[in-house]
XYZ file of C-alpha atoms in Angstrom:
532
model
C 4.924 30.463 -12.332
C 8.150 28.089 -11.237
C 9.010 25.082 -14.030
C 11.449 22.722 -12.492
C 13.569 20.272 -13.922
C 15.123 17.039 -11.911
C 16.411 14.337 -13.077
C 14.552 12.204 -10.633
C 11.214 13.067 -9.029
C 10.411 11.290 -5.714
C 6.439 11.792 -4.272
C 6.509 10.774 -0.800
C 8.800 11.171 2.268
C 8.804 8.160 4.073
C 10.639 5.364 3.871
C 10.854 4.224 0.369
C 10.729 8.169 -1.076
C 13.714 8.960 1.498
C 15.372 5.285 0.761
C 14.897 5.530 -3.279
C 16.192 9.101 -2.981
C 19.198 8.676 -1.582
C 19.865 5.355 -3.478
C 19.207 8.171 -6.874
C 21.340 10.463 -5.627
C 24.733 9.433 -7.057
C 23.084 9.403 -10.091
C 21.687 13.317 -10.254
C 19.850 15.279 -8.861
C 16.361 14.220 -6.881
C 13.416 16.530 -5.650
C 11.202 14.910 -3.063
C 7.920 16.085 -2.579
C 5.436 15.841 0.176
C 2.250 17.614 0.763
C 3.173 18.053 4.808
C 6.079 18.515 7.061
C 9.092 16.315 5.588
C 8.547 14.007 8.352
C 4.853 13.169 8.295
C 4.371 10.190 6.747
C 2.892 6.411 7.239
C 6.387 5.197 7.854
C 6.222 7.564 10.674
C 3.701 5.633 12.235
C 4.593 2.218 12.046
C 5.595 0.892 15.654
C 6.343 -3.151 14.776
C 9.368 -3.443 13.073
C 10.978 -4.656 9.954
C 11.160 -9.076 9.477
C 13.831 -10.752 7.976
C 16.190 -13.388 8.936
C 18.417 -13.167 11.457
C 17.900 -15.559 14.240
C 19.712 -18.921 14.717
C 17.695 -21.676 13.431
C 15.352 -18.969 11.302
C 15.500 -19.602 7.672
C 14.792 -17.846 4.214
C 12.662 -20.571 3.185
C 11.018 -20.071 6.522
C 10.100 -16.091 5.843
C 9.611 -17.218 2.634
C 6.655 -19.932 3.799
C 4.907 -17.410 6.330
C 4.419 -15.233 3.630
C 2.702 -17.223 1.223
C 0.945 -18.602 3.820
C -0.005 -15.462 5.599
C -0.992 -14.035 2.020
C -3.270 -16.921 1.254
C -1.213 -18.071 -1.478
C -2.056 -15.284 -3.510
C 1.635 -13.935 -3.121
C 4.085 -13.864 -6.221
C 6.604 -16.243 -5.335
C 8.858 -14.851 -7.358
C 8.750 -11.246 -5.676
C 8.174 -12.797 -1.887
C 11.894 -14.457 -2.732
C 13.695 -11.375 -3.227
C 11.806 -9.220 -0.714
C 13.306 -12.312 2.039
C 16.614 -12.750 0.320
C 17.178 -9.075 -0.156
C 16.432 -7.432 3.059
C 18.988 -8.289 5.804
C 21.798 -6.827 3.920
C 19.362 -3.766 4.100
C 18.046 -3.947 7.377
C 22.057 -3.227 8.555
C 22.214 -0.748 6.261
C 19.714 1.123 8.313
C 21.086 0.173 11.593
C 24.648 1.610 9.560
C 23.101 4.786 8.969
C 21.943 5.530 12.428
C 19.209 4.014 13.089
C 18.720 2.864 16.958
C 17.679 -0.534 16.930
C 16.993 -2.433 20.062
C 20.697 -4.728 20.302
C 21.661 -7.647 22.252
C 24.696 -7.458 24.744
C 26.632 -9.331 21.571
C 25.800 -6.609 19.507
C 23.081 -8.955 17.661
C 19.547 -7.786 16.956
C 16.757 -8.024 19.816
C 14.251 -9.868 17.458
C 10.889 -10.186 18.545
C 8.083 -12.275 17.018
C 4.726 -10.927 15.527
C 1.714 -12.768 14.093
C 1.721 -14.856 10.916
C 5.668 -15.912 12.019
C 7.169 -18.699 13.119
C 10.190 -17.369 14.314
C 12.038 -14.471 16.023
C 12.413 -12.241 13.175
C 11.098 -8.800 13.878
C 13.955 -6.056 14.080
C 12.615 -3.018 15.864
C 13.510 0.313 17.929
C 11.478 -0.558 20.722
C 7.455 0.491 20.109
C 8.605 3.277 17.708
C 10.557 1.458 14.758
C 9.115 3.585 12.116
C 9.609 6.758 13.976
C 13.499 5.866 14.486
C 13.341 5.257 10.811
C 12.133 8.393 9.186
C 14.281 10.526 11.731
C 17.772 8.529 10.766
C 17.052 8.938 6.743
C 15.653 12.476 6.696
C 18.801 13.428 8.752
C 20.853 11.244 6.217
C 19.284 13.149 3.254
C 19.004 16.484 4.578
C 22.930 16.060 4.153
C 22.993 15.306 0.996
C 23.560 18.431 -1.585
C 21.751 16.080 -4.407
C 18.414 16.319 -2.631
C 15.938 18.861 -2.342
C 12.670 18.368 -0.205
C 9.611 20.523 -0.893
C 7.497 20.562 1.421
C 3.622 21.392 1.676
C 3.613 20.560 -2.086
C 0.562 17.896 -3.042
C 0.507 16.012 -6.137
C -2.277 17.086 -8.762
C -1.393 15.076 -11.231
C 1.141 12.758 -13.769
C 2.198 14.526 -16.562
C 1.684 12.673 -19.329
C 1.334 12.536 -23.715
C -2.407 13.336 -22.317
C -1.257 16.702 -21.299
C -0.158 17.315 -25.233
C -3.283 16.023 -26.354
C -1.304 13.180 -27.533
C -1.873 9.060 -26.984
C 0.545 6.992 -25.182
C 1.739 6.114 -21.640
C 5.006 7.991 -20.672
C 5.545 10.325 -17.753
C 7.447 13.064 -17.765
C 6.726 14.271 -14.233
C 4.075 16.065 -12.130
C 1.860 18.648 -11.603
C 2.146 19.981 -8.407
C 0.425 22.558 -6.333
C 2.280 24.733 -3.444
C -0.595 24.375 -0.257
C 0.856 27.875 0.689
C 0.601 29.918 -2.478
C -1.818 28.372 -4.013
C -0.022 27.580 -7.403
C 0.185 24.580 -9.814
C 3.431 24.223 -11.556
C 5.130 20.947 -13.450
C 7.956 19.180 -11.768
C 9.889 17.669 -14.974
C 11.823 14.500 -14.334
C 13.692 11.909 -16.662
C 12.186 9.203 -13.968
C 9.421 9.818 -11.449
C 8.713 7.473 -8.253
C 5.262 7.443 -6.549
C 5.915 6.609 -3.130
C 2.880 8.398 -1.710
C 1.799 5.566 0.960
C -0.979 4.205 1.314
C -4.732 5.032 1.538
C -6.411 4.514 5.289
C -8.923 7.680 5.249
C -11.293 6.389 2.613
C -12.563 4.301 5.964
C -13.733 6.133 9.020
C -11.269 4.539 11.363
C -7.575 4.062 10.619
C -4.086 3.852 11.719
C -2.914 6.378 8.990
C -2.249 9.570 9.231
C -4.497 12.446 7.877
C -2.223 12.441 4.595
C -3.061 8.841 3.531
C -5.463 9.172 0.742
C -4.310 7.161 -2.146
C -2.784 9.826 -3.744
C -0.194 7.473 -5.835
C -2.891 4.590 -6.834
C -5.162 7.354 -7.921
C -3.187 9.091 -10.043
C -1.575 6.581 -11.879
C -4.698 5.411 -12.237
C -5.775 8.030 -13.800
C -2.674 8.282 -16.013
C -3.598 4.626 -17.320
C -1.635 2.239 -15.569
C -2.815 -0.832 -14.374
C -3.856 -1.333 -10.816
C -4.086 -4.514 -9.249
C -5.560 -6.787 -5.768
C -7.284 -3.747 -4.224
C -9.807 -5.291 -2.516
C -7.168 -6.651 0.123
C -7.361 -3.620 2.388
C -5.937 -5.119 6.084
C -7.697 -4.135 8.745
C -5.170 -3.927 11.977
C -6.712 -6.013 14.544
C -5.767 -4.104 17.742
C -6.416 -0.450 17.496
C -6.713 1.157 21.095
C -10.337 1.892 20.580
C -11.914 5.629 23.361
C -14.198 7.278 22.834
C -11.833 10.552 23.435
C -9.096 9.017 20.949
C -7.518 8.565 17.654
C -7.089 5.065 15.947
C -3.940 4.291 18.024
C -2.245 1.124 16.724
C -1.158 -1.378 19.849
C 1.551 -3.227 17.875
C 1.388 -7.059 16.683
C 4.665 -7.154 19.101
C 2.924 -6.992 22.121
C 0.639 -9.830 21.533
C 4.403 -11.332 20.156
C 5.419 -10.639 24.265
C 2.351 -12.732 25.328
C -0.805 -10.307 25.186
C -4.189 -12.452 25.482
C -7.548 -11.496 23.823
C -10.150 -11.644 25.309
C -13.656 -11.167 24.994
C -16.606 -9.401 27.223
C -16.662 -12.138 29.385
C -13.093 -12.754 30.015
C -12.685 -15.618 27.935
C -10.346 -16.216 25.839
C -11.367 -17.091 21.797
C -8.889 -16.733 19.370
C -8.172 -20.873 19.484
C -11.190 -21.577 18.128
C -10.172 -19.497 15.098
C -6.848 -20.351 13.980
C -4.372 -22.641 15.827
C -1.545 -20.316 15.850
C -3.955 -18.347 18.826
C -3.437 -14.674 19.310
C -0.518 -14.931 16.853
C -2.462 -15.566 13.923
C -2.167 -13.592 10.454
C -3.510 -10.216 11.196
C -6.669 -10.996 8.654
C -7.914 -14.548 10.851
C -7.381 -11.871 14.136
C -9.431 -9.180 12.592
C -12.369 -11.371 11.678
C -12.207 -13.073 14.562
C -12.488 -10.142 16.833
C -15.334 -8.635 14.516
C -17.115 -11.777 14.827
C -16.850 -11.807 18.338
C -17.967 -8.031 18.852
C -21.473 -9.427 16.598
C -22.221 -11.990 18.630
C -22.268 -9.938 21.982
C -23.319 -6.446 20.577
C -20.039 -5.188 21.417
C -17.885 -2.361 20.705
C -14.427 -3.839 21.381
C -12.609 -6.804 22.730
C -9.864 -6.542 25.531
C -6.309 -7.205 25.429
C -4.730 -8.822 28.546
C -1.058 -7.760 28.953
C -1.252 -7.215 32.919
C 0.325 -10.760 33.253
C 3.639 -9.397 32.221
C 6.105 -7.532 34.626
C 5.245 -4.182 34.961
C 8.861 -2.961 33.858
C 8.846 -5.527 30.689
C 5.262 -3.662 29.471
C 7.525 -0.094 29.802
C 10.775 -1.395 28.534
C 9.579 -3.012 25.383
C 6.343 -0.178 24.516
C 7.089 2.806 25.983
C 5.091 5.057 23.621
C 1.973 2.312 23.571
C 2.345 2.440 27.577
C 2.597 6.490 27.544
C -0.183 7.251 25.108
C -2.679 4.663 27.188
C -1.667 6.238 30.043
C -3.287 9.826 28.734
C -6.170 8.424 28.618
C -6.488 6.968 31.622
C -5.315 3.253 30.924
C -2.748 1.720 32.930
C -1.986 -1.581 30.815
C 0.083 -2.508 33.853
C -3.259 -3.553 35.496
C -5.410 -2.828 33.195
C -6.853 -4.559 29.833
C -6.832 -2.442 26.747
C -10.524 -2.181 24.782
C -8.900 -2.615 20.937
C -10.839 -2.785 18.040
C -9.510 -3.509 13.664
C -9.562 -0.648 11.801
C -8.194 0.455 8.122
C -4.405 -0.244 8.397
C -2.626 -1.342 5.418
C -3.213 -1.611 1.219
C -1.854 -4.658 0.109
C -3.012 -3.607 -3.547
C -2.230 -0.539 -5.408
C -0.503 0.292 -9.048
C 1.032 -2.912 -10.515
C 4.555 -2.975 -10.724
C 7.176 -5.653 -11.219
C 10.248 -6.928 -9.627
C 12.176 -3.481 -10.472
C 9.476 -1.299 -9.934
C 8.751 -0.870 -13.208
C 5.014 0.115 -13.887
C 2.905 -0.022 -16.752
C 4.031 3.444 -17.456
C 7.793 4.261 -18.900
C 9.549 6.378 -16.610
C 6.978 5.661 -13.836
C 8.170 3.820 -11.244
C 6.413 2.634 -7.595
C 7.315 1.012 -4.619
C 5.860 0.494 -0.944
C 2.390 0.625 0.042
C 1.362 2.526 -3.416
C 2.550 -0.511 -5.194
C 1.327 -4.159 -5.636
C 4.594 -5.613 -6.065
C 3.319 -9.179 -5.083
C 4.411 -9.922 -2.313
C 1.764 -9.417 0.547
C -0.800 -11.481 -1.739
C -4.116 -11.571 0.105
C -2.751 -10.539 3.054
C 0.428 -9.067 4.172
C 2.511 -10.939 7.147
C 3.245 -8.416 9.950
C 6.442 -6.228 9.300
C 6.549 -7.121 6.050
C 5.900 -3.832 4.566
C 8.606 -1.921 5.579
C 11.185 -4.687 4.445
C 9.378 -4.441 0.810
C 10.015 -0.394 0.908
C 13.316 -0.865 1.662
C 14.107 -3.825 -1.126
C 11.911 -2.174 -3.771
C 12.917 1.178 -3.760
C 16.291 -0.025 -4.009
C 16.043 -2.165 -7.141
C 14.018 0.843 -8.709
C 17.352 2.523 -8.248
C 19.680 -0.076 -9.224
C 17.547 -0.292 -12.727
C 17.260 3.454 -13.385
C 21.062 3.970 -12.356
C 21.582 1.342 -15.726
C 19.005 2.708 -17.436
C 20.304 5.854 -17.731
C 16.883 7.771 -18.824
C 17.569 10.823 -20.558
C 14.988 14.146 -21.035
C 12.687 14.386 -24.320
C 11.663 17.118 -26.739
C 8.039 16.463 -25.016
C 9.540 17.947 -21.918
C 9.776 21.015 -22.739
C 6.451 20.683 -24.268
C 4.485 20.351 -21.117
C 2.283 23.362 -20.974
C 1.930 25.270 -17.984
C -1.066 24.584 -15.348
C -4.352 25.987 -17.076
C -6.979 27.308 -14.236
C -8.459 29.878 -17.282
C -12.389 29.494 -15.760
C -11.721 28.175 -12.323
C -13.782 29.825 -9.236
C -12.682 30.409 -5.915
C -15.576 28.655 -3.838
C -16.762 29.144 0.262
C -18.816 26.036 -0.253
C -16.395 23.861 1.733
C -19.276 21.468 3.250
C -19.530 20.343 -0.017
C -16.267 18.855 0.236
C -16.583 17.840 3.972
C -20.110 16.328 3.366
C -18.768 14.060 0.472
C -15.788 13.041 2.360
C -17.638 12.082 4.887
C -19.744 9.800 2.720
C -17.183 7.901 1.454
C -16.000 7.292 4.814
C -19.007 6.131 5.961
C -20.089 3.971 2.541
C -16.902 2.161 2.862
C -16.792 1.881 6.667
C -20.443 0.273 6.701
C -20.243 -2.056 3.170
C -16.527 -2.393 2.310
C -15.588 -3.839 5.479
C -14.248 -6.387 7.182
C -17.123 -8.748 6.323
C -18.527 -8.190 3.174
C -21.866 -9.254 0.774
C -22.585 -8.364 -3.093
C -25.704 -6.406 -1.628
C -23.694 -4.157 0.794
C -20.679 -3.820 -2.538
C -23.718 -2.997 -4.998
C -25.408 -0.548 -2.832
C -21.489 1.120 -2.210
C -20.911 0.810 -6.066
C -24.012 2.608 -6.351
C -23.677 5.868 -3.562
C -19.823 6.260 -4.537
C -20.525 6.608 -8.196
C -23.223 9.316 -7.016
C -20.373 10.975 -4.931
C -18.130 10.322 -7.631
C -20.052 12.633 -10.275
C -20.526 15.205 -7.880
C -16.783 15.502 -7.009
C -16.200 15.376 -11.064
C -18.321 18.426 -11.386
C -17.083 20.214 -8.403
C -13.099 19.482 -9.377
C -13.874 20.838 -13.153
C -14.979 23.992 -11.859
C -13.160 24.921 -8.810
C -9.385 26.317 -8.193
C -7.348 23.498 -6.909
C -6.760 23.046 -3.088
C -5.391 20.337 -0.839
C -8.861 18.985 0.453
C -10.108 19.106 -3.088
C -7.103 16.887 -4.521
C -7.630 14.319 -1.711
C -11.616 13.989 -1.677
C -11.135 13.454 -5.606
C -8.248 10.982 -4.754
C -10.131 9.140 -1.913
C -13.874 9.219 -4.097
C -11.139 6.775 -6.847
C -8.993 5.129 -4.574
C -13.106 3.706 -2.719
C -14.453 2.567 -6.632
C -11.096 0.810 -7.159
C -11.821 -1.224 -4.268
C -15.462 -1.801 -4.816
C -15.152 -2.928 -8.535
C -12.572 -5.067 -7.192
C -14.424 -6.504 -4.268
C -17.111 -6.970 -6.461
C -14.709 -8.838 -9.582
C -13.698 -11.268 -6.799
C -16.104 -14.586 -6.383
C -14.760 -15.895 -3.293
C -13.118 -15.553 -0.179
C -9.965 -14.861 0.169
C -7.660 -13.368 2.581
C -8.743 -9.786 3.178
C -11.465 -10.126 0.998
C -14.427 -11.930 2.981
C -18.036 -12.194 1.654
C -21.146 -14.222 2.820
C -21.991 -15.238 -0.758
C -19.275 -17.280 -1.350
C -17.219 -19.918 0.916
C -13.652 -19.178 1.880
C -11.451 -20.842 -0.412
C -7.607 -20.974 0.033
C -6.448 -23.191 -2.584
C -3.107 -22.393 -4.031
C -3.913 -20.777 -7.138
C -3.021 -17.088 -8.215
C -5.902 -14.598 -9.898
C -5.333 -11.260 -9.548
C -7.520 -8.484 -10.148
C -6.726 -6.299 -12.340
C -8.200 -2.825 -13.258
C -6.683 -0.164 -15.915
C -8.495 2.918 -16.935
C -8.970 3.650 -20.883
C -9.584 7.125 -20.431
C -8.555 9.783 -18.349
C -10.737 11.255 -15.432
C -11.693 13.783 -13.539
């Protein structure tokens, strides 16, 4: 059985693992893991952009004021300053490295404008920014001799003084299982960075990829470090909603280009919910359409792009354009039914301005984290600026920090499977996936009521003890990691849904009135004991 040693252990491939990696790199060596193809990640997904100042006439303080705004003033200022102040230098840093972004004659950057801004700011590669993104780094560190990806490896777990039935919270690395020989082996590291995305399948319809399932905020979870705000889970407005199709996100941009919603009718609404119109902050949008689809018994709402020129529409979202187009929608001249679905987690493990967690040699950054910045609510493009700044101050700190391995590293015993079974039974895990799914689809929504959270609280902790007693007995696979990951990841939010006496942001419930005075509580969570 393999025992690997790294000075720094990266879990994730997208944007902030590849980023934070190659940031590490001058520094030793780095492993990346990810439990697919090196490229499959959220990052891959993301069609928007990246936000940050760069227009004549756009300020900091301006970025700065959308966000806290957008977030329902439950940002950290603090954190929203450096994610603004930090990025551009970034952002060309990226375009340095190879990435295509869409350029002006003058060589500037084509910005476009998304919802929640009051300015030009969004950098982007056309409809497929993220895309761009993961191919540029990947080929950047697939170049460097530093960095080793394995892929098809899944985290299992944080190694920590737990592991040598000892108290204290310090990680040393990971257990990881290979998804094609079936074996769990430790991946030692002086620092290790969770970077593992976010967590969009614990609903039934999401932008994510199959691989989001809270992998990160689960584990260090369980591991004991403190998790924060996870009841903010944004719901994208504009998902292309057929019946034939995936949750295919039709970006914030193209409602930034002029896209109108509109509702069965033909009317247009969103005016009567937020002044800013269409481009409202992505949580007003989402409500709004859900309220709209209530009142008329609806499945969707349209959006109106036909207005446009035909050749704008396939100049500016040629993959949105394609992918409608194979299923038989012609945005040219025809409206597109969207619908919100599970997008983005603007909670996860705590961590502060350096990515520090609660955890020594545990660090976190991007979607996994809660680094306070998106508050109740994160302002469109936001979240691949904060991978990019966050992953390199984790970097800039561990480069000084200079953490060195322990005697309890070479104390980590190996994986222990003595009594495991090999099982056939997998309906058991498809049947309680699929209730979690459907528990938090139909009570942890967009709109939500103590009754609906109590009756959740009550089913997941049923599915909860079931998955306990399945995991304890079973050999370790890849669907048996997630559903135990995703069964967490769905109490986290409940307990915090339920901790939360108001409305706020993301969070929405009947019992209490919305309330958006500038004041900061957080919700906090930390497990006292380990499990599963």
């Amino acid at each position: 059985m393999p025992r690997i040693k790294t000075d720094f252990l990266v879990l994730g491939s997208g944007i902030t693992g590849l980023f934070a990696a190659l940031k590490l790199a001058p520094y030793g060596s780095v492993i990346i893991i990810t439990k697919k193809s090196d490229y499959e990640s959220n990052t891959n997904y993301a069609q928007g952009g990246i936000a940050s100042v760069f227009a004549e006439g756009d300020k900091l303080e301006d970025h700065v004021r959308d966000t806290l705004e957008a977030g329902a003033w439950l940002c950290d200022p603090a954190a929203v300053q450096v994610l603004v102040e930090e990025g551009p230098p970034l952002v060309k840093e990226l375009l340095n490295y190879g990435v295509p972004f869409n350029l002006e004659p003058s060589g500037k950057f084509d910005l476009s404008r998304e919802g929640g801004h009051g300015k030009n700011r969004i950098v982007h590669a056309h409809d497929r920014t993220g895309r761009e993104i993961e191919k540029t780094l990947l080929s950047v560190v697939k170049q460097n001799s530093n960095i080793q990806i394995l892929e098809y490896h899944t985290l299992v777990d944080l190694i920590t003084p737990h592991h040598l039935k000892r108290k204290g919270l310090i990680c040393y690395g990971a257990y990881v299982l290979s998804n094609h020989t079936g074996e769990v082996f430790p991946i030692l590291a002086k620092e290790t960075i969770l970077a593992t995305g976010g967590a969009g399948q614990v609903y039934s319809h999401t932008t994510n990829p199959k691989i989001a399932t809270g992998d990160g905020v689960a584990s260090a979870y369980r591991a004991g470090a403190l998790i924060k705000n996870m009841e903010f889970y944004q719901f994208h407005p504009t998902a292309l909603y057929h019946k034939d199709g995936n949750s295919f996100l039709i970006s914030e941009a193209v409602r930034g280009k002029g896209a109108i919603l509109l509702n069965r009718d033909g009317e247009t609404f969103m005016k009567r919910y937020h002044p800013m119109g269409d481009l409202a902050p992505r949580d007003v949008v989402a409500r709004a359409i859900d309220s709209e689809m209530k009142k008329r018994g609806e499945t969707h709402v349209w959006l109106d792009v036909t207005h446009l020129p035909s050749s704008q529409i396939k100049e500016s979202f040629p993959s949105i354009y394609e992918k409608c187009k194979e299923l038989g929608i012609d945005i040219t001249t025809d409206r597109i039914p969207v619908v919100p679905v599970a997008h983005f987690l603007c909670g996860g493990v705590a961590s502060d301005l350096e990515g520090r967690t609660t955890i020594s040699n545990l660090s976190t950054a991007g979607e996994t984290a809660c680094t306070g910045v998106h508050g109740g609510n994160r302002l469109a493009s936001n979240s691949l600026l904060e991978c990019l700044v966050f992953s390199n101050r984790i970097a800039q700190r561990v480069s000084k920090e200079s953490p060195e391995f322990t005697k309890a590293h070479d104390e980590i015993p190996s994986w222990n499977k003595e009594g495991m079974v090999n099982t056939e039974e997998w309906v058991l895990i498809s049947h309680d996936l699929n209730e979690i799914k459907n528990t938090m689809s139909n009570y942890v929504g967009i709109v939500r009521s103590n009754l609906r959270l109590e009756r959740a609280k009550r089913r997941m902790d049923l599915i909860y003890d079931e998955v306990k007693d399945y995991y304890n007995r079973t050999v370790i696979t890849n669907p048996l990691i997630e559903l135990r990951n995703l069964v967490i990841v769905g109490e986290l939010i409940i307990r915090s849904a339920l901790a939360r006496k108001e409305s706020r942001g993301l969070h929405f419930s009947t019992d209490y009135p919305e309330n958006r005075n500038p004041s900061r509580i957080d919700t906090e969570i930390r497990n006292e004991k380990v499990l599963l």
